[in-house]
């Protein structure tokens, strides 16, 4: 999903979390929330949709029989320490999904988050959003996939507890999601994607 930042979705300048959740539950559109501001999300282009589909199918198949499950972009993630509510393109949760006040809607414990980059969100996903995501105690890997070129940026926590980047720029590369014990080839990720299309 694309976030039309920094355009605020509604006229009021500051909202409480309760107001946001009430409006989001009544809305047909998706919105992000951060520190009192609400941001509209828009639809995605075909390469973005195809990459997201490929990853969802591949991960669902590879995680069968394991304690980790992939979820699509209808899953809302909440980070209490910095107030963010957002809808990653793909979320993997290991074990029992934990949600805010056990509401079954605002999930707190992702192990892996995957964002498929869009022109309007590329800078946000790489910088501000990644910084916010690092406040999630359970998060072990953050993956960014560019549907416009062969480029997968895999950030993971190393043995010293620091985030490290592994770049994949060849269609023959393999993305290893070590925290959940599966690998996905870039051929699988980019199947049916017309680069630049």
CSV table of C-alpha atoms in Angstrom, one decimal, residues 1-5 20 30-34 39-42 48 73 75-79 81-91 110 113-118 120-136 139 141-144 155 163:
chain,number,residue,atom,x,y,z
A,1,UNK,CA,0.0,0.0,0.0
A,2,UNK,CA,1.1,3.5,-0.6
A,3,UNK,CA,1.0,6.3,2.0
A,4,UNK,CA,0.2,9.7,0.6
A,5,UNK,CA,2.5,11.5,3.1
A,20,UNK,CA,-8.4,7.1,15.0
A,30,UNK,CA,-7.0,2.4,5.2
A,31,UNK,CA,-5.1,5.1,7.1
A,32,UNK,CA,-1.9,5.2,9.1
A,33,UNK,CA,-1.7,6.9,12.5
A,34,UNK,CA,1.4,8.6,14.0
A,39,UNK,CA,-2.4,9.6,6.8
A,40,UNK,CA,-4.4,8.2,3.8
A,41,UNK,CA,-3.2,5.1,2.0
A,42,UNK,CA,-3.8,4.6,-1.7
A,48,UNK,CA,3.7,-3.9,-6.5
A,73,UNK,CA,-1.8,-5.9,4.1
A,75,UNK,CA,-3.2,-6.7,9.2
A,76,UNK,CA,-2.7,-3.6,11.2
A,77,UNK,CA,0.5,-3.3,13.3
A,78,UNK,CA,0.7,-1.1,16.3
A,79,UNK,CA,3.9,0.1,18.1
A,81,UNK,CA,6.2,3.1,22.3
A,82,UNK,CA,6.0,5.5,19.3
A,83,UNK,CA,2.1,5.4,18.6
A,84,UNK,CA,2.4,4.1,15.0
A,85,UNK,CA,-0.5,2.2,13.5
A,86,UNK,CA,0.3,0.9,10.0
A,87,UNK,CA,-0.4,-1.8,7.4
A,88,UNK,CA,2.8,-3.5,6.2
A,89,UNK,CA,2.5,-5.3,2.8
A,90,UNK,CA,3.4,-8.6,4.6
A,91,UNK,CA,3.8,-9.5,8.2
A,110,UNK,CA,5.7,-9.3,14.3
A,113,UNK,CA,7.9,-7.1,8.2
A,114,UNK,CA,8.0,-6.8,4.5
A,115,UNK,CA,7.3,-3.6,2.5
A,116,UNK,CA,7.1,-3.4,-1.2
A,117,UNK,CA,8.4,0.0,-2.2
A,118,UNK,CA,6.4,2.5,-4.1
A,120,UNK,CA,5.7,7.8,-3.0
A,121,UNK,CA,6.8,5.7,0.0
A,122,UNK,CA,10.4,4.7,-0.9
A,123,UNK,CA,12.1,7.3,1.3
A,124,UNK,CA,9.6,6.9,4.1
A,125,UNK,CA,9.9,3.1,4.2
A,126,UNK,CA,13.8,3.2,4.1
A,127,UNK,CA,14.2,5.9,6.7
A,128,UNK,CA,11.5,7.1,9.0
A,129,UNK,CA,9.4,3.9,9.0
A,130,UNK,CA,12.4,1.6,9.5
A,131,UNK,CA,13.4,3.7,12.5
A,132,UNK,CA,9.8,3.3,13.9
A,133,UNK,CA,9.8,-0.4,13.2
A,134,UNK,CA,13.0,-0.9,15.2
A,135,UNK,CA,11.0,0.0,18.3
A,136,UNK,CA,9.2,-3.4,18.0
A,139,UNK,CA,11.1,-7.7,15.2
A,141,UNK,CA,14.0,-8.9,10.1
A,142,UNK,CA,12.8,-6.0,7.9
A,143,UNK,CA,12.7,-6.5,4.2
A,144,UNK,CA,12.1,-4.0,1.4
A,155,UNK,CA,17.8,-5.9,7.3
A,163,UNK,CA,20.8,-4.2,12.5
